Amino acid sequence: MRRVTLFINGTSSNGKVVAVYGSLEDLLSVASSKLGIRASSVYNGNGGLIDDVTLIRDDDVLYVSEGDSFEGTFEAAVKEVFPDPQDDPADPEKDQTHTDWLTLNVGGRCFTTTRSTLVSKEPESMLAHMFREKDVWGNKQDSQGAYLIDRSPDYFEPILNYLRHGQLIINDGINPLGVLEEARFFGIEQLAEQLETLIKSSQPPDDHSSLSRKEFIRYLLATTTKSELRCQGLNFNGADLSRLDLRYINFKMANLRGANLAHANLSGANLERADLSMACLDAANLQGVKMLCTNAEGASLRGCNFEDPAGVKANLEGANLKGVDMEGSQMTGINLRVATLKNAKLKNCNLRGATLAGTDLENCDLSGCDLQEANLRGSNVKGAIFEEMLTPLHMSQSVRRWTGKGERDGGRHAAKGSRSESNPRRCRTQPTWGERSYWVEMSGTRWGLLLEEPIHLKVVRVVAAYYAYHISRPVLL
């Protein structure tokens, strides 16, 4: 932006300071409005007709006419008749502030500019005081006549460009902190304020406040998809990260409580020991994700995909998944060993080949699930729902049973007459399933029975009660 002072042709009073934007026609339109005339031409102080807006410099004095020729001012006319003896046209110092060119040797690099560039924009800066009048500061010069300044040329270049056009532009690879230090050294306060704002907005917060979506996207754009972005331990509490590409990012021990990760791509991401409680991950891509000991209590993972075509299995070992909603998720081969899924909803999930050994499935809704070849050894299935299962459970998938008091067989609180899990007759049985399978609960214990034909549930209970302590293989009726 350039500022100029406009006068009506032939006058030197009632001038107007205006900003120069766009074309020469735009300037004439502004002049007509400000001066109350029909401006058609513009002259400089020497009477030269200006036909290109690029010829106008900052702080120029211009004269606007309605089409008549340049008349000059009364003071100019007086000087022509009665010239000032102090005004020597041959004096090289005359009007030197705005016309002469300077070369600055900054740290071995030469910059060429005008004296007005160094003086006009920031009149109270060190550069303005150094070059407002010639040799007042006794500036040292090299053999080529360039003024020597012992500062960094890389950081000085953005400052010089700012003095030229008023815009802060920093090229790639230049640290804004270095430019800020130079701006403070030269006393350019307005530029220093802009740099402080820029640096503050580009850095993560010093405190533990949550990162916003805008701040995180800025970090994402600064790294390639093949680079590991370390977000370990950062705070994303309640952040909206939905539909973002978050592949292979390290969120280990990060705070993602209540965050929105719906439809996000978290393939290969590391969420070990992260806090995902009450977060929303509906329809997220979780192929090969690492969630060891993650706290996802109360989170929503409906319709998620944990199945990696490359064979990398998602690992949720030891995770806290109490009350999670994972309905309709694809979890083939997932590792849920010793995880807690109490009161979780896994309805219609694909758990084929999943590892559920030692998992707490108490009151878990597994209706409609595919548990073929899943490992349920030692899992707690008290109160779990197995209705409408796609494939019947194999007795070898769950060889431990839980009593109503929450103790495994063989414990001192186990039901009277219960068989110890060390009993080889129960632990090593490998039966073949028939056409129908049922789970029967008696005294807090679930029993698996096989029936070749459908039978009334009362009969099943009677048979189960009789054979509970005598069978070594599934009951075939």
XYZ file of N, CA and C in Angstrom, residues 401-405 415 441-447 469:
42
model
N -15.238 -72.373 33.476
C -16.558 -71.833 33.727
C -16.500 -70.961 34.973
N -17.420 -70.008 35.044
C -17.433 -69.055 36.145
C -18.659 -69.289 37.000
N -18.484 -69.188 38.301
C -19.594 -69.369 39.217
C -20.254 -68.033 39.478
N -21.388 -68.101 40.169
C -22.112 -66.874 40.474
C -21.335 -65.949 41.373
N -20.323 -66.481 42.104
C -19.537 -65.645 43.009
C -18.299 -65.080 42.331
N -18.928 -73.543 43.241
C -20.129 -74.294 43.611
C -19.762 -75.715 44.033
N -27.818 -71.654 31.855
C -27.249 -71.104 33.072
C -27.928 -71.730 34.286
N -27.102 -72.277 35.192
C -27.606 -72.862 36.436
C -26.684 -72.431 37.558
N -27.262 -71.803 38.571
C -26.502 -71.355 39.756
C -25.335 -70.468 39.345
N -25.573 -69.584 38.379
C -24.534 -68.649 37.962
C -23.510 -69.249 37.033
N -23.687 -70.516 36.595
C -22.726 -71.184 35.721
C -23.356 -71.436 34.364
N -22.583 -71.177 33.275
C -23.094 -71.441 31.936
C -22.544 -72.780 31.438
N -23.454 -73.601 30.823
C -23.080 -74.909 30.289
C -23.425 -74.951 28.809
N -22.435 -83.053 36.341
C -21.250 -83.564 37.044
C -20.800 -84.922 36.530
